[in-house]
Coordinates of N, CA and C in Angstrom, one line a residue:
M664 N 131.1 86.9 25.5 CA 132.2 86.4 25.7 C 133.4 87.1 24.8
S665 N 134.3 87.5 26.3 CA 135.5 88.6 24.7 C 136.2 86.7 24.6
G666 N 137.5 88.0 23.6 CA 138.0 86.5 22.6 C 139.0 86.5 23.3
R667 N 139.5 87.1 24.6 CA 140.7 87.4 25.2 C 141.0 85.5 26.6
T668 N 142.1 85.2 25.9 CA 142.4 84.5 27.4 C 142.9 85.2 27.9
E669 N 143.1 83.7 29.3 CA 144.2 84.3 30.6 C 145.1 84.0 30.4
P670 N 145.6 83.5 31.2 CA 147.3 83.2 30.6 C 146.6 82.2 32.6
T671 N 147.2 81.0 31.8 CA 146.8 79.4 33.1 C 148.3 79.7 33.6
N672 N 149.2 80.2 34.4 CA 151.0 80.3 34.6 C 150.9 81.2 35.6
S673 N 149.9 82.1 35.9 CA 149.9 82.7 36.5 C 149.6 83.1 38.6
A674 N 151.0 83.0 39.7 CA 150.9 82.3 40.7 C 150.1 82.7 41.4
L675 N 149.3 83.3 40.7 CA 148.1 84.3 42.2 C 146.2 83.0 41.9
A676 N 146.8 82.7 40.4 CA 145.8 81.3 39.8 C 146.0 79.3 40.4
Q677 N 147.5 79.5 41.1 CA 147.7 78.0 41.6 C 147.5 77.9 42.7
P678 N 147.0 76.4 43.5 CA 146.9 76.8 44.9 C 147.2 77.4 45.7
L679 N 147.9 76.5 46.6 CA 148.3 77.6 47.9 C 149.1 75.8 48.3
R680 N 150.3 76.4 48.0 CA 151.0 75.0 48.8 C 151.5 75.7 50.2
P681 N 152.3 74.1 51.3 CA 152.7 74.3 52.4 C 153.7 74.6 52.1
P682 N 154.6 75.5 53.3 CA 155.2 75.7 53.2 C 156.5 75.2 53.3
S683 N 157.9 75.0 52.6 CA 158.9 74.6 52.6 C 159.4 74.2 54.3
L684 N 160.4 73.0 54.5 CA 160.3 72.9 55.4 C 161.0 73.9 56.4
G685 N 162.3 74.0 55.3 CA 163.3 75.7 56.4 C 162.0 77.1 55.9
R686 N 161.2 76.8 55.1 CA 160.1 78.2 55.7 C 159.2 78.2 57.2
A687 N 159.1 76.9 56.8 CA 158.4 75.9 58.0 C 159.4 76.9 59.7
A688 N 160.8 76.1 59.8 CA 161.1 77.1 60.9 C 161.7 78.1 60.7
L689 N 162.4 79.3 59.7 CA 162.5 80.1 59.7 C 161.0 80.8 60.8
Y690 N 160.1 80.8 59.9 CA 158.7 81.2 60.1 C 157.8 81.1 61.9
L691 N 158.9 79.2 62.9 CA 159.0 79.1 63.9 C 159.4 79.7 64.9
G692 N 160.9 79.9 64.0 CA 161.7 80.7 64.3 C 161.5 81.9 64.9
L693 N 160.7 82.9 63.9 CA 160.4 84.2 64.0 C 159.2 84.5 64.8
F694 N 158.7 83.7 65.0 CA 157.5 83.4 66.4 C 158.4 83.4 66.9
V695 N 159.1 82.4 67.7 CA 159.3 82.5 68.8 C 159.8 84.2 69.7
L696 N 161.8 83.8 68.5 CA 161.9 85.7 68.5 C 160.3 86.6 69.2
G697 N 159.8 86.5 68.4 CA 158.9 87.4 68.5 C 158.6 87.3 70.2
A698 N 158.6 86.2 70.1 CA 156.9 86.2 72.1 C 159.4 86.8 72.8
V699 N 160.2 86.6 71.9 CA 161.0 87.2 73.8 C 161.1 88.4 73.0
V700 N 160.5 89.2 72.5 CA 160.4 90.1 72.3 C 158.7 90.9 73.2
G701 N 158.6 90.4 73.0 CA 156.8 90.9 73.7 C 158.0 90.4 74.9
V702 N 158.5 89.6 75.8 CA 157.5 89.8 76.9 C 159.1 90.7 76.6
A703 N 160.1 90.3 76.6 CA 161.3 91.8 77.3 C 160.6 92.9 76.7
G704 N 159.9 93.2 75.7 CA 159.7 95.0 76.0 C 158.1 95.1 77.7
A705 N 157.4 94.2 77.9 CA 156.8 93.8 78.8 C 157.7 94.1 80.0
L706 N 158.9 93.8 80.2 CA 158.9 94.4 81.0 C 160.6 95.4 80.8
V707 N 160.1 95.8 80.1 CA 161.0 96.9 80.1 C 160.6 98.8 80.2
Q708 N 158.7 98.1 79.1 CA 158.9 99.4 79.0 C 157.8 100.4 80.6
P709 N 157.7 99.3 81.4 CA 156.9 99.8 83.1 C 159.1 100.6 83.6
A710 N 160.0 100.3 84.1 CA 161.0 99.6 84.2 C 161.2 101.7 83.5
W711 N 161.4 102.6 82.2 CA 161.9 102.9 81.9 C 160.3 103.2 81.5
F712 N 159.7 104.3 82.1 CA 158.6 104.2 81.5 C 158.6 105.1 80.4
P713 N 158.4 106.5 80.2 CA 158.5 106.8 78.3 C 159.6 106.6 77.7
G714 N 160.8 106.1 78.4 CA 162.5 105.7 77.1 C 161.7 103.6 77.0
G715 N 161.4 103.4 77.6 CA 161.1 102.3 78.0 C 160.2 101.3 76.7
L716 N 159.4 102.2 77.0 CA 157.8 102.5 75.8 C 158.1 102.2 74.5
L717 N 159.3 103.1 75.1 CA 159.7 103.7 73.1 C 160.4 103.1 72.6
L718 N 161.6 101.9 73.7 CA 162.4 100.6 73.3 C 161.5 99.8 72.9
A719 N 160.5 99.2 73.3 CA 160.2 98.4 73.5 C 159.6 97.8 72.0
L720 N 158.3 99.6 72.1 CA 157.1 99.5 70.4 C 158.7 99.7 68.8
A721 N 159.6 100.3 69.5 CA 160.6 100.6 68.4 C 161.5 98.1 68.2
A722 N 161.2 97.8 69.4 CA 162.0 96.8 68.9 C 161.1 95.5 67.9
E723 N 159.9 95.9 68.5 CA 158.8 95.0 67.9 C 158.8 96.0 66.4
A724 N 159.1 97.1 65.9 CA 158.4 97.9 64.9 C 159.5 96.9 64.5
G725 N 160.9 96.9 64.1 CA 161.9 96.2 63.8 C 162.0 95.0 63.2
L726 N 161.0 94.6 64.3 CA 161.9 93.0 64.3 C 160.7 92.6 63.2
C727 N 159.5 93.0 63.8 CA 158.1 92.4 62.1 C 158.8 93.2 60.8
L728 N 159.3 93.8 60.9 CA 159.6 95.9 59.2 C 160.8 94.4 59.3
G729 N 161.1 94.3 59.6 CA 162.4 93.7 59.3 C 162.2 92.3 59.3
A730 N 161.7 91.0 59.4 CA 161.5 90.0 59.0 C 160.5 90.1 58.0
G731 N 160.1 90.7 57.3 CA 159.1 90.9 56.7 C 159.7 91.0 55.6
R732 N 160.7 92.4 55.5 CA 161.3 92.9 55.0 C 162.9 91.8 54.1
A733 N 163.0 90.9 55.4 CA 163.7 89.8 55.6 C 163.7 88.9 54.6
V734 N 162.5 88.4 54.4 CA 162.0 86.9 54.2 C 161.0 87.4 53.1
G735 N 160.6 88.9 52.9 CA 160.6 88.9 51.5 C 158.4 88.5 50.9
R736 N 158.8 88.7 52.1 CA 156.5 88.1 52.1 C 155.7 87.8 53.9
R737 N 154.7 88.4 53.1 CA 153.7 89.2 54.7 C 154.2 88.3 56.0
G738 N 154.1 86.2 55.4 CA 154.4 85.3 56.2 C 155.7 85.9 57.6
G739 N 156.8 87.0 56.8 CA 157.7 87.1 58.0 C 157.2 88.9 58.4
A740 N 156.6 89.2 58.5 CA 156.0 89.9 59.2 C 154.8 89.7 60.3
V741 N 154.0 88.5 59.6 CA 153.4 88.0 61.3 C 153.7 87.0 61.9
A742 N 154.7 86.1 61.3 CA 154.5 85.4 62.3 C 155.9 86.2 63.8
P743 N 156.3 87.2 63.7 CA 156.6 87.9 64.3 C 155.8 88.9 66.1
A744 N 155.2 88.9 64.3 CA 154.0 89.7 65.6 C 152.5 88.9 66.6
A745 N 152.5 88.0 65.5 CA 151.9 87.1 66.2 C 152.5 86.3 67.2
G746 N 154.0 86.3 67.9 CA 154.3 85.6 69.0 C 154.5 86.2 69.6
W747 N 154.8 88.0 69.6 CA 154.6 89.1 70.8 C 152.8 89.4 70.6
A748 N 152.5 89.0 70.0 CA 150.7 88.9 70.9 C 150.0 87.4 71.7
L749 N 150.3 86.7 71.2 CA 150.7 85.6 72.1 C 150.8 85.8 73.8
A750 N 152.6 85.9 73.6 CA 153.0 86.1 74.6 C 152.7 87.4 75.2
V751 N 152.7 88.5 75.5 CA 152.5 89.1 75.5 C 150.1 89.4 77.0
V752 N 149.8 88.6 75.3 CA 148.2 88.7 76.2 C 148.2 87.5 76.6
L753 N 149.4 86.0 77.1 CA 150.1 85.9 78.6 C 150.3 86.6 79.3
L754 N 150.9 87.0 78.9 CA 151.5 87.8 80.7 C 150.7 88.8 81.3
T755 N 149.4 88.5 80.3 CA 148.3 90.4 81.3 C 147.2 89.3 82.1
T756 N 147.2 87.8 82.1 CA 146.6 87.4 83.4 C 147.0 87.6 84.3
S757 N 146.4 87.2 85.5 CA 146.6 87.9 87.0 C 147.2 86.2 87.5
R758 N 148.0 86.2 88.1 CA 148.6 85.1 88.8 C 147.3 84.6 90.6
P759 N 147.4 82.8 90.0 CA 145.9 83.1 91.8 C 146.7 83.4 92.6
E760 N 148.0 84.2 93.5 CA 148.5 84.9 94.7 C 148.7 86.3 94.3
G761 N 148.1 85.9 92.6 CA 147.9 87.7 93.0 C 148.3 88.7 92.7
D762 N 149.7 88.1 91.6 CA 150.2 88.5 90.4 C 150.1 89.6 89.1
F763 N 151.0 90.1 89.3 CA 150.3 90.7 87.8 C 151.8 91.6 87.4
L764 N 151.7 91.0 85.8 CA 152.4 91.8 85.3 C 152.7 93.5 84.3
F765 N 151.2 93.5 84.3 CA 150.6 95.0 83.1 C 149.6 95.7 84.4
A766 N 150.0 96.6 85.8 CA 148.9 98.2 85.6 C 148.7 98.3 84.8
A767 N 147.7 98.6 85.9 CA 146.5 99.5 84.8 C 146.9 100.9 84.5
G768 N 147.9 101.2 84.2 CA 148.5 102.3 83.8 C 148.8 103.1 82.3
S769 N 148.6 104.5 82.1 CA 148.6 104.5 80.7 C 149.8 103.7 79.9
G770 N 151.3 102.7 80.7 CA 152.1 102.8 79.5 C 151.5 101.3 79.7
S771 N 150.9 100.8 80.4 CA 150.7 99.0 80.2 C 149.7 99.5 78.7
Y772 N 148.5 100.3 78.7 CA 147.6 100.1 77.8 C 148.4 101.2 76.9
L773 N 149.1 102.0 76.9 CA 150.0 102.4 75.5 C 151.1 101.1 74.6
F774 N 151.4 100.5 75.7 CA 152.4 99.3 75.5 C 151.3 98.3 74.6
L775 N 150.4 97.8 74.4 CA 148.6 97.3 74.3 C 148.7 97.5 73.1
L776 N 148.3 98.1 72.4 CA 147.4 98.9 71.8 C 148.3 99.4 70.8
G777 N 148.9 100.2 70.6 CA 150.4 100.4 70.8 C 151.2 99.5 69.5
G778 N 151.3 97.9 70.9 CA 152.2 97.1 69.8 C 151.5 96.7 68.9
I779 N 149.6 96.6 68.7 CA 149.4 96.2 67.6 C 148.7 96.6 66.8
A780 N 149.2 98.3 67.3 CA 148.9 98.9 65.9 C 150.1 98.6 65.4
I781 N 151.0 98.8 65.9 CA 152.3 98.4 65.5 C 152.3 97.3 64.5
A782 N 152.0 96.1 64.9 CA 152.0 95.1 64.2 C 150.8 94.7 63.0
V783 N 149.7 95.2 62.6 CA 149.2 95.5 61.8 C 149.6 96.1 61.3
M784 N 150.2 97.2 61.3 CA 150.9 98.2 59.8 C 152.6 97.1 59.8
C785 N 152.9 96.9 60.2 CA 153.9 96.1 59.4 C 153.6 95.0 58.8
A786 N 152.7 94.4 59.1 CA 152.4 92.8 58.6 C 151.6 93.4 56.7
T787 N 151.3 94.7 57.4 CA 150.6 95.7 55.7 C 151.7 96.3 54.8
L788 N 152.2 96.6 56.0 CA 154.7 97.0 54.9 C 153.9 96.0 53.8
A789 N 154.5 95.0 54.5 CA 155.4 93.6 54.3 C 154.8 93.3 53.5
P790 N 156.1 92.9 52.1 CA 155.7 92.9 50.7 C 154.8 91.1 50.5
V791 N 154.2 91.3 49.5 CA 153.4 90.4 49.2 C 154.2 89.5 47.5
R792 N 153.5 88.5 47.9 CA 153.8 88.0 46.7 C 153.4 88.4 45.2
Q793 N 154.0 88.8 44.2 CA 153.6 89.2 43.3 C 153.9 87.8 41.9
P794 N 153.5 87.6 40.8 CA 153.4 87.2 40.0 C 154.3 87.7 38.9
D795 N 155.5 87.1 38.2 CA 156.2 87.8 38.1 C 155.3 87.2 36.0
G796 N 156.4 87.5 35.3 CA 157.1 86.3 33.5 C 156.0 88.0 33.2
D797 N 156.2 87.4 31.4 CA 155.7 89.3 30.4 C 154.3 88.5 30.6
A798 N 153.2 87.9 30.7 CA 151.9 87.1 30.7 C 150.9 88.5 31.7
V799 N 151.8 88.2 32.8 CA 150.9 89.0 33.8 C 151.2 90.5 33.9
R800 N 152.8 91.4 33.4 CA 152.1 92.4 33.4 C 151.5 92.7 31.9
L801 N 151.5 94.3 32.9 CA 150.5 95.4 31.9 C 150.9 95.7 30.7
R802 N 150.7 95.6 29.1 CA 151.6 96.0 28.1 C 151.2 97.5 27.9
K803 N 153.1 97.9 27.7 CA 153.3 99.8 27.0 C 152.6 100.5 26.0

């Protein structure tokens, strides 16, 4: 055993706590906003094919990355990405009448796969919780 003692007040060593009521409401609002952006993107991308697709994907990227930076945690980027994914997956199903929203074309596939890739990138780039204080910093 070495003579080093580990700091006991590290934020990473503490048990996880549920978010506060305000933060939970914020995440729920971002989830709903992500679903709205997903529905709007699903309607816009086939209407103006190259421009609508780029606009829909840029809207999702802006929402996820902006929410992650505004909240300052990864959950801020994951909540709208999850809302977007749920809305888009629910819109891919066909109705009993034979109606569908996504045609079997390159634009629909680019929207689905590009949106998933953007959601993963934004959740990865979002800031994570870091401990602060002198006990957790490297010595100079």
